Amino acid sequence: MMRVSAFLLAWACLTACRAQDLLEPYVMGVKRDWCALQQVATASGVNNTQLALAGRKIVCGAVNYPPFSVQDEETGEWSGFDIELFAKVARRGQFEYEIIRMEDPPAGLTYDYILFGKGREMDLMCSWWGETAARKRRGMDFSIPTMDTSFILTTPMPKKAEVPFKDQFWTFLSPFSRDLWLVLLFGLVFTAIFLYIADPKIVDEYEHHFLPEEERPTEPSTVYGHCMHAFNGISELFYQGWVLCTIGDNFKIPSNWASRLYLMSWSGVVVVLIASYTAELTAYLVIELQSLSSINNIDDLMRSGKPACAMTGVSFVNTFLKNSAPGLPVVSIANIDEAFPAVRDGKCAAALLGKSEVEVMIAGNKLCDMRMVGSTLNFLSGAFAADVSKCGQYPLRVVDAILQGIREEGVMDDMWWVIHAAFAFVATIILCIRKYRHHVRRPSSQMEAQDESFKLRSTIGKWKNLLRGDRYSTELSESIPE
């Protein structure tokens, strides 16, 4: 028995020592086989999955997709949220990694061309990919989500409508149409005439209480007397029509049943009209004058008939449009950089993008003229990916174990909000500098202009390093006039 135990122990030690040799080196165009290493790890009962790749080198693919994965064209170094997150995973797992750039797909093809082409040759894809059922059916597996890429609409910020004064002055007439106002005026005049004829007592009381002795009507003997008599008659008519709103004194109460019945009916009509007028006026002021933008969700967009900007080069974007918004006109954009300019230029009324993408873009939007509207339109997450052939899910599960710890510690959320804050800060600094430079004198020489530009770009470069070479900060710095 002791000999058997010693033999098994020696075999386990020998297997563990040779484990490093079970993974063949990476060869361009050939996917590595992880099955032997997975079997050894299972047989030896690895107690710490997080260190299962310790001492090894992972070859991962990434696309140039700011601000999540960005390659510096001069140095070749990679940066961005996905790359920084994977670097943290590698440090905790004590393994090395090499990033191979995946070029954009040819015109007319989606990013699946990359994922199911060169992506199958990689050990992992260390830039995020949308986790969809279609990709899983074709042999791709995904890590736990690293970001929320559910679709959401982005529209211009609401702007207060510039209404001319003449239109503002007559705003109180807007809730009712012209015909309805004419009907109300006719009703008021008819009420006055009816009460004037049916209940003359009210007229007598009006003259006794409101008109001075010298102004009470008498038999007209002059032109002036005729004019005053006509004027008093008109004022009496309007008083009769307004009685229903001011009844309270005894002398104003109608004396016969016909007048009372008429005023009761007319009062009910007026109460309904006042309530309707108040509601219509409120709706007009809140809705019509609040904003020039009337798109607050996907239903508003589809009813408007206006197009939406979307990255039709991404397969799951096309799937969503086909299944959830089949009648929506779409303007195709190549990347997220084109979304906001297209909306500003009026090419589309809204942009359909991933939530995490929009959050970063809004944080770095120096014009502060875009917003997210409505709720997310589906549930979609972004994650690292790997082809499951040749046990390709093994390194992905190791990465999963490390990512879970990072997420539970809140490190992933901290990284995400640091990027938001950095983008917002850089956008604010750039905006302030541009405004300041409009108030300072122009450089007196070309040499001075170059020196000033160099100092300014050096300052921006420091914040660019904070974002680890993000392309948005580069664009911001290059947009400053020389």
Coordinates of C-alpha atoms in Angstrom, one line a residue:
M1 CA 0.0 0.0 0.0
M2 CA 2.8 2.4 0.8
R3 CA 4.5 1.6 -2.5
V4 CA 1.2 2.4 -4.3
S5 CA 0.8 5.7 -2.4
A6 CA 4.4 6.7 -3.2
F7 CA 4.0 5.9 -6.8
L8 CA 0.8 8.0 -7.1
L9 CA 2.5 10.9 -5.3
A10 CA 5.5 10.7 -7.6
W11 CA 3.2 10.5 -10.7
A12 CA 1.3 13.6 -9.5
C13 CA 4.5 15.5 -8.9
L14 CA 5.8 14.5 -12.3
T15 CA 2.5 15.5 -13.9
A16 CA 2.6 18.9 -12.2
C17 CA 6.2 19.5 -13.2
R18 CA 5.4 18.7 -16.8
A19 CA 2.2 20.8 -16.9
Q20 CA 4.1 23.7 -18.2
D21 CA 5.0 21.7 -21.3
L22 CA 1.4 20.6 -22.0
L23 CA 0.5 23.9 -23.6
E24 CA 2.1 24.3 -27.0
P25 CA 3.4 27.7 -28.0
Y26 CA 1.1 30.0 -29.9
V27 CA 1.4 29.7 -33.7
M28 CA -0.3 32.4 -35.8
G29 CA -3.4 31.0 -37.5
V30 CA -3.6 27.9 -35.3
K31 CA -5.7 27.7 -32.1
R32 CA -4.0 26.2 -29.1
D33 CA -5.3 23.1 -27.4
W34 CA -6.1 23.6 -23.7
C35 CA -7.6 20.2 -23.1
A36 CA -4.4 18.6 -21.7
L37 CA -3.9 21.4 -19.3
Q38 CA -7.5 21.3 -18.2
Q39 CA -7.3 17.5 -17.5
V40 CA -4.2 17.9 -15.5
A41 CA -5.7 20.7 -13.5
T42 CA -8.8 18.6 -12.9
A43 CA -6.9 15.5 -11.9
S44 CA -4.5 17.3 -9.5
G45 CA -7.5 19.1 -7.9
V46 CA -6.3 22.7 -8.2
N47 CA -7.5 24.5 -5.1
N48 CA -7.1 28.0 -6.4
T49 CA -8.6 28.5 -9.9
Q50 CA -7.4 32.1 -9.9
L51 CA -3.8 30.9 -10.2
A52 CA -4.4 28.1 -12.7
L53 CA -2.7 30.2 -15.5
A54 CA 0.2 31.4 -13.3
G55 CA 3.5 31.6 -15.2
R56 CA 1.8 31.2 -18.6
K57 CA 1.3 33.6 -21.5
I58 CA -2.1 34.3 -23.0
V59 CA -2.6 35.5 -26.5
C60 CA -5.7 37.7 -26.8
G61 CA -7.2 39.7 -29.6
A62 CA -8.6 43.2 -29.4
V63 CA -10.3 45.6 -31.8
N64 CA -9.5 49.3 -31.8
Y65 CA -12.7 50.6 -30.2
P66 CA -12.3 53.8 -28.1
P67 CA -12.7 54.3 -25.3
F68 CA -12.7 50.6 -24.4
S69 CA -9.7 49.4 -26.3
V70 CA -7.3 51.8 -27.9
Q71 CA -3.9 51.2 -29.6
D72 CA -1.5 54.1 -29.9
E73 CA -0.5 54.2 -33.5
E74 CA 3.0 55.4 -32.7
T75 CA 4.1 53.2 -29.7
G76 CA 1.7 50.3 -30.3
E77 CA 0.7 50.3 -26.7
W78 CA -2.9 49.5 -25.7
S79 CA -5.1 51.3 -23.3
G80 CA -8.8 51.7 -22.5
F81 CA -11.3 50.3 -20.0
D82 CA -11.2 46.7 -21.3
I83 CA -7.4 46.6 -21.5
E84 CA -6.9 48.1 -18.0
L85 CA -9.4 45.6 -16.6
F86 CA -7.7 42.7 -18.3
A87 CA -4.3 43.9 -17.0
K88 CA -5.7 43.8 -13.5
V89 CA -6.9 40.2 -14.2
A90 CA -3.5 39.2 -15.4
R91 CA -1.7 40.7 -12.4
R92 CA -4.0 38.8 -10.0
G93 CA -3.7 35.6 -12.0
Q94 CA 0.1 36.0 -12.3
F95 CA 0.1 35.3 -16.0
E96 CA 1.4 37.3 -19.0
Y97 CA -0.5 38.3 -22.1
E98 CA 0.1 39.5 -25.6
I99 CA -2.5 41.6 -27.5
I100 CA -3.0 41.1 -31.2
R101 CA -4.9 43.7 -33.0
M102 CA -8.0 42.6 -35.0
E103 CA -8.6 44.9 -38.0
D104 CA -12.1 46.2 -38.7
P105 CA -14.3 44.1 -40.9
P106 CA -14.5 44.8 -44.6
A107 CA -17.3 47.1 -45.9
G108 CA -20.6 45.3 -45.8
L109 CA -19.6 42.8 -43.2
T110 CA -20.3 42.8 -39.4
Y111 CA -18.0 42.3 -36.5
D112 CA -18.9 38.6 -36.5
Y113 CA -16.5 38.4 -39.4
I114 CA -13.7 39.1 -36.9
L115 CA -15.1 37.1 -34.0
F116 CA -15.6 33.9 -36.0
G117 CA -12.5 34.4 -38.1
K118 CA -9.3 35.6 -36.5
G119 CA -11.1 35.5 -33.1
R120 CA -11.2 31.7 -33.1
E121 CA -7.4 31.6 -33.3
M122 CA -7.0 33.6 -30.1
D123 CA -6.9 32.2 -26.6
L124 CA -9.3 35.0 -25.6
M125 CA -10.8 38.2 -26.9
C126 CA -9.8 40.9 -24.3
S127 CA -12.0 43.6 -25.7
W128 CA -15.7 43.4 -25.0
W129 CA -18.1 41.6 -27.2
G130 CA -21.9 41.5 -27.0
E131 CA -23.1 38.3 -25.4
T132 CA -25.9 37.0 -27.7
A133 CA -27.6 33.6 -28.2
A134 CA -26.5 33.6 -31.9
R135 CA -22.9 33.8 -31.0
K136 CA -23.2 31.1 -28.3
R137 CA -24.8 28.8 -30.8
R138 CA -21.8 29.2 -33.0
G139 CA -19.4 28.0 -30.3
M140 CA -18.5 31.3 -28.5
D141 CA -18.4 31.5 -24.7
F142 CA -18.4 34.6 -22.6
S143 CA -17.1 35.8 -19.2
I144 CA -19.2 37.5 -16.6
P145 CA -20.5 40.9 -17.8
T146 CA -18.0 43.7 -17.7
M147 CA -20.4 46.4 -18.8
D148 CA -24.1 47.1 -19.6
T149 CA -24.5 47.4 -23.4
S150 CA -28.3 47.3 -23.5
F151 CA -29.7 49.6 -26.2
I152 CA -30.9 53.1 -25.2
L153 CA -31.9 56.1 -27.3
T154 CA -29.8 59.3 -27.3
T155 CA -31.4 62.6 -28.3
P156 CA -30.5 66.3 -28.2
M157 CA -31.1 68.1 -24.9
P158 CA -34.4 69.9 -24.6
K159 CA -34.3 73.5 -25.7
K160 CA -36.8 76.2 -24.6
A161 CA -38.9 77.2 -27.6
E162 CA -38.3 80.8 -28.6
V163 CA -41.9 82.0 -28.9
P164 CA -42.5 85.6 -30.2
F165 CA -44.0 88.1 -27.8
K166 CA -47.2 88.4 -29.9
D167 CA -47.7 84.7 -29.6
Q168 CA -47.0 84.7 -25.9
F169 CA -49.5 87.5 -25.3
W170 CA -52.3 85.5 -26.9
T171 CA -51.4 82.2 -25.3
F172 CA -54.5 82.3 -23.1
L173 CA -56.6 81.8 -26.2
S174 CA -54.7 78.7 -27.4
P175 CA -56.5 76.0 -25.5
F176 CA -59.8 76.7 -27.3
S177 CA -60.4 77.1 -31.0
R178 CA -61.8 80.3 -32.6
D179 CA -65.2 78.7 -33.1
L180 CA -65.5 77.7 -29.5
W181 CA -64.6 81.2 -28.3
L182 CA -67.4 82.6 -30.6
V183 CA -69.8 80.1 -29.1
L184 CA -68.9 81.2 -25.6
L185 CA -69.3 84.9 -26.6
F186 CA -72.7 84.2 -28.1
G187 CA -73.7 82.3 -25.0
L188 CA -72.8 85.3 -22.8
V189 CA -74.7 87.7 -25.0
F190 CA -77.7 85.4 -25.1
T191 CA -77.7 85.0 -21.4
A192 CA -77.6 88.8 -21.0
I193 CA -80.6 89.3 -23.4
F194 CA -82.5 86.4 -21.8
L195 CA -82.2 87.8 -18.2
Y196 CA -82.8 91.4 -19.4
I197 CA -86.2 90.2 -20.8
A198 CA -87.1 87.5 -18.4
D199 CA -86.1 89.2 -15.1
P200 CA -86.1 93.0 -15.3
K201 CA -85.9 93.2 -11.5
I202 CA -82.1 92.5 -11.7
V203 CA -81.8 95.5 -14.1
D204 CA -83.6 97.8 -11.6
E205 CA -81.4 96.6 -8.7
Y206 CA -78.3 97.2 -10.9
E207 CA -79.3 100.8 -11.6
H208 CA -80.2 101.4 -8.0
H209 CA -77.0 100.1 -6.4
F210 CA -74.4 100.8 -9.0
L211 CA -75.4 103.9 -11.0
P212 CA -75.3 107.4 -9.4
E213 CA -78.5 109.4 -9.3
E214 CA -77.5 111.6 -12.2
E215 CA -76.5 108.6 -14.4
R216 CA -79.7 106.6 -14.0
P217 CA -81.5 106.3 -17.3
T218 CA -84.2 108.9 -18.1
E219 CA -86.1 109.7 -21.2
P220 CA -83.4 110.9 -23.7
S221 CA -83.9 114.5 -24.9
T222 CA -80.5 115.1 -26.5
V223 CA -78.0 113.3 -28.6
Y224 CA -75.9 112.9 -25.5
G225 CA -78.8 111.4 -23.6
H226 CA -79.4 108.9 -26.4
C227 CA -75.7 107.9 -26.3
M228 CA -75.8 107.4 -22.5
H229 CA -79.0 105.4 -22.7
A230 CA -77.4 103.1 -25.3
F231 CA -74.2 102.8 -23.2
N232 CA -76.1 101.9 -20.0
G233 CA -78.1 99.3 -21.9
I234 CA -75.0 97.6 -23.2
S235 CA -73.4 97.7 -19.7
E236 CA -76.6 96.1 -18.3
L237 CA -76.4 93.4 -20.9
F238 CA -72.9 92.4 -19.9
Y239 CA -73.8 92.7 -16.3
Q240 CA -76.6 90.2 -16.8
G241 CA -74.3 87.8 -18.5
W242 CA -71.8 88.1 -15.7
V243 CA -74.4 87.6 -12.9
L244 CA -73.9 83.9 -12.9
C245 CA -70.3 84.3 -11.7
T246 CA -71.1 86.8 -9.0
I247 CA -74.4 85.7 -7.4
G248 CA -74.3 86.1 -3.7
D249 CA -76.2 89.2 -2.8
N250 CA -79.9 89.0 -2.4
F251 CA -80.7 91.7 -4.9
K252 CA -78.8 89.7 -7.6
I253 CA -80.8 86.6 -7.2
P254 CA -83.3 86.0 -10.1
S255 CA -86.9 86.4 -9.0
N256 CA -88.7 83.9 -11.4
W257 CA -88.3 80.2 -11.9
A258 CA -87.3 80.5 -15.7
S259 CA -84.3 82.7 -14.9
R260 CA -83.2 80.4 -12.1
L261 CA -83.5 77.3 -14.2
Y262 CA -81.6 78.9 -17.1
L263 CA -78.8 80.1 -14.8
M264 CA -78.5 76.7 -13.1
S265 CA -78.1 75.0 -16.5
W266 CA -75.7 77.7 -17.8
S267 CA -73.6 77.5 -14.6
G268 CA -73.1 73.8 -15.2
V269 CA -71.9 74.4 -18.7
V270 CA -69.5 77.1 -17.5
V271 CA -68.0 74.9 -14.8
V272 CA -67.3 72.2 -17.4
L273 CA -65.8 74.8 -19.7
I274 CA -63.6 76.2 -17.0
A275 CA -62.2 72.8 -16.1
S276 CA -61.6 71.9 -19.7
Y277 CA -59.9 75.3 -20.3
T278 CA -57.6 74.9 -17.3
A279 CA -56.6 71.4 -18.4
E280 CA -56.0 72.4 -22.0
L281 CA -54.0 75.5 -21.0
T282 CA -51.8 73.4 -18.7
A283 CA -51.1 70.8 -21.4
Y284 CA -50.3 73.5 -23.9
L285 CA -47.8 75.3 -21.6
V286 CA -46.1 72.1 -20.4
I287 CA -46.0 70.1 -23.7
E288 CA -46.1 72.6 -26.5
L289 CA -43.7 75.2 -25.0
Q290 CA -41.4 73.0 -23.0
S291 CA -39.1 71.6 -25.6
L292 CA -38.4 71.5 -29.3
S293 CA -37.8 67.8 -28.9
S294 CA -40.8 65.4 -28.8
I295 CA -38.9 62.1 -28.8
N296 CA -38.8 60.6 -25.3
N297 CA -38.8 56.9 -26.2
I298 CA -38.7 54.4 -29.0
D299 CA -42.5 54.7 -29.6
D300 CA -42.3 58.5 -30.1
L301 CA -39.4 57.9 -32.6
M302 CA -41.4 55.4 -34.6
R303 CA -44.5 57.6 -34.7
S304 CA -42.5 60.5 -35.8
G305 CA -41.2 58.6 -38.9
K306 CA -37.8 60.1 -38.4
P307 CA -34.7 57.9 -38.8
A308 CA -32.3 56.7 -36.0
C309 CA -28.6 56.3 -36.3
A310 CA -27.3 52.8 -35.5
M311 CA -24.2 50.8 -36.1
T312 CA -25.6 48.3 -38.6
G313 CA -22.1 46.7 -38.9
V314 CA -22.9 45.0 -35.6
S315 CA -24.9 41.8 -36.0
F316 CA -27.0 42.1 -32.8
V317 CA -27.9 45.7 -33.7
N318 CA -29.5 44.4 -36.9
T319 CA -31.2 41.6 -34.9
F320 CA -32.8 44.1 -32.5
L321 CA -33.9 46.4 -35.3
K322 CA -35.5 43.5 -37.2
N323 CA -37.3 42.0 -34.2
S324 CA -38.2 45.1 -32.1
A325 CA -38.4 48.0 -34.5
P326 CA -39.0 46.6 -38.0
G327 CA -40.5 49.8 -39.4
L328 CA -37.9 52.2 -38.0
P329 CA -35.9 54.1 -40.6
V330 CA -32.1 53.7 -39.9
V331 CA -29.1 55.8 -40.9
S332 CA -26.0 53.6 -40.8
I333 CA -22.9 54.8 -38.9
A334 CA -19.5 53.1 -38.8
N335 CA -18.7 53.7 -35.1
I336 CA -19.8 55.6 -32.0
D337 CA -17.7 58.6 -32.9
E338 CA -20.2 59.4 -35.7
A339 CA -23.3 59.2 -33.5
F340 CA -23.5 62.6 -31.9
P341 CA -22.4 64.6 -35.0
A342 CA -25.0 62.8 -37.0
V343 CA -27.8 63.8 -34.6
R344 CA -26.6 67.4 -34.4
D345 CA -26.5 67.7 -38.2
G346 CA -30.1 66.4 -38.4
K347 CA -29.2 63.2 -40.3
C348 CA -31.2 61.3 -37.6
A349 CA -33.5 62.2 -34.7
A350 CA -31.8 59.9 -32.2
A351 CA -28.9 57.5 -31.9
L352 CA -29.4 53.8 -30.9
L353 CA -26.3 52.9 -28.8
G354 CA -25.2 50.7 -25.9
K355 CA -25.8 52.2 -22.5
S356 CA -22.2 52.1 -21.4
E357 CA -21.1 53.7 -24.6
V358 CA -23.5 56.5 -24.2
E359 CA -22.5 57.2 -20.6
V360 CA -18.9 57.6 -21.6
M361 CA -19.7 59.8 -24.6
I362 CA -22.0 62.0 -22.6
A363 CA -19.4 62.4 -19.9
G364 CA -16.9 63.6 -22.5
N365 CA -19.3 65.7 -24.5
K366 CA -18.0 69.3 -24.1
L367 CA -21.1 70.7 -25.7
C368 CA -23.5 69.1 -23.1
D369 CA -26.2 68.9 -25.7
M370 CA -27.1 65.2 -25.6
R371 CA -29.1 63.0 -23.2
M372 CA -30.4 59.5 -22.7
V373 CA -34.2 59.1 -23.0
G374 CA -36.5 56.4 -21.9
S375 CA -35.4 53.1 -20.4
T376 CA -33.2 50.4 -21.8
L377 CA -34.8 48.6 -24.8
N378 CA -33.4 45.2 -24.2
F379 CA -30.9 43.3 -21.9
L380 CA -27.4 42.9 -23.4
S381 CA -24.1 42.7 -21.7
G382 CA -20.5 43.1 -22.9
A383 CA -17.9 40.6 -21.9
F384 CA -14.6 38.9 -22.8
A385 CA -15.1 36.0 -25.3
A386 CA -13.4 32.8 -26.3
D387 CA -13.9 30.0 -28.8
V388 CA -14.9 26.8 -27.0
S389 CA -13.2 24.4 -29.4
K390 CA -10.1 22.7 -28.0
C391 CA -11.3 23.4 -24.5
G392 CA -11.0 27.1 -25.1
Q393 CA -13.4 27.8 -22.2
Y394 CA -10.7 26.8 -19.7
P395 CA -8.7 30.1 -19.7
L396 CA -12.0 32.0 -19.9
R397 CA -13.2 30.3 -16.7
V398 CA -10.0 31.2 -14.9
V399 CA -10.4 34.8 -16.0
D400 CA -14.1 34.5 -14.8
A401 CA -13.0 33.6 -11.3
I402 CA -10.7 36.6 -11.1
L403 CA -13.3 39.0 -12.6
Q404 CA -15.8 37.9 -10.0
G405 CA -13.5 38.9 -7.2
I406 CA -12.8 42.2 -8.9
R407 CA -16.5 42.9 -9.2
E408 CA -17.3 41.9 -5.7
E409 CA -14.7 44.2 -4.3
G410 CA -16.2 47.1 -6.3
V411 CA -13.0 47.7 -8.3
M412 CA -14.8 47.3 -11.6
D413 CA -17.3 50.0 -10.7
D414 CA -14.5 52.3 -9.4
M415 CA -12.7 52.0 -12.8
W416 CA -15.8 52.8 -14.7
W417 CA -16.7 55.9 -12.7
V418 CA -13.0 57.1 -12.8
I419 CA -13.3 57.1 -16.6
H420 CA -16.5 59.1 -16.4
A421 CA -15.0 61.6 -14.1
A422 CA -11.8 61.9 -16.2
F423 CA -13.8 62.4 -19.4
A424 CA -15.9 65.1 -17.8
F425 CA -12.9 66.9 -16.3
V426 CA -11.0 66.8 -19.6
A427 CA -14.0 68.1 -21.5
T428 CA -14.4 70.9 -19.0
I429 CA -10.7 71.9 -19.1
I430 CA -10.7 71.9 -22.9
L431 CA -13.8 74.1 -23.0
C432 CA -12.4 76.6 -20.5
I433 CA -9.1 76.8 -22.4
R434 CA -10.8 77.4 -25.7
K435 CA -13.0 80.2 -24.2
Y436 CA -9.9 81.7 -22.5
R437 CA -7.9 81.8 -25.7
H438 CA -10.6 83.9 -27.4
H439 CA -9.8 86.6 -24.9
V440 CA -6.0 86.6 -25.0
R441 CA -3.8 88.3 -27.5
R442 CA -2.7 86.5 -30.7
P443 CA 0.9 85.3 -30.7
S444 CA 3.2 87.9 -32.3
S445 CA 5.3 85.4 -34.2
Q446 CA 5.1 81.9 -35.6
M447 CA 7.7 80.7 -33.1
E448 CA 5.6 82.0 -30.2
A449 CA 2.5 80.4 -31.6
Q450 CA 4.3 77.0 -31.8
D451 CA 5.6 77.4 -28.3
E452 CA 2.1 78.2 -26.9
S453 CA 0.6 75.3 -28.8
F454 CA 3.2 73.0 -27.5
K455 CA 2.6 74.0 -23.8
L456 CA -1.1 73.7 -24.3
R457 CA -0.8 70.2 -25.8
S458 CA 1.6 69.2 -23.0
T459 CA -1.1 70.1 -20.5
I460 CA -3.7 68.1 -22.4
G461 CA -1.3 65.2 -22.7
K462 CA -1.1 64.8 -18.9
W463 CA -4.8 64.3 -18.8
K464 CA -4.6 62.1 -21.8
N465 CA -2.2 59.9 -19.8
L466 CA -4.9 59.7 -17.1
L467 CA -7.2 58.1 -19.7
R468 CA -4.3 55.9 -20.8
G469 CA -4.2 57.2 -24.4
D470 CA -7.9 57.4 -25.0
R471 CA -8.7 58.6 -28.5
Y472 CA -11.4 61.0 -27.3
S473 CA -8.9 63.1 -25.3
T474 CA -6.6 63.2 -28.4
E475 CA -9.5 64.5 -30.5
L476 CA -10.3 67.1 -27.9
S477 CA -6.7 68.4 -27.8
E478 CA -6.5 68.4 -31.6
S479 CA -9.7 70.4 -31.8
I480 CA -8.1 73.4 -30.1
P481 CA -7.4 76.1 -32.6
E482 CA -3.7 76.8 -33.3

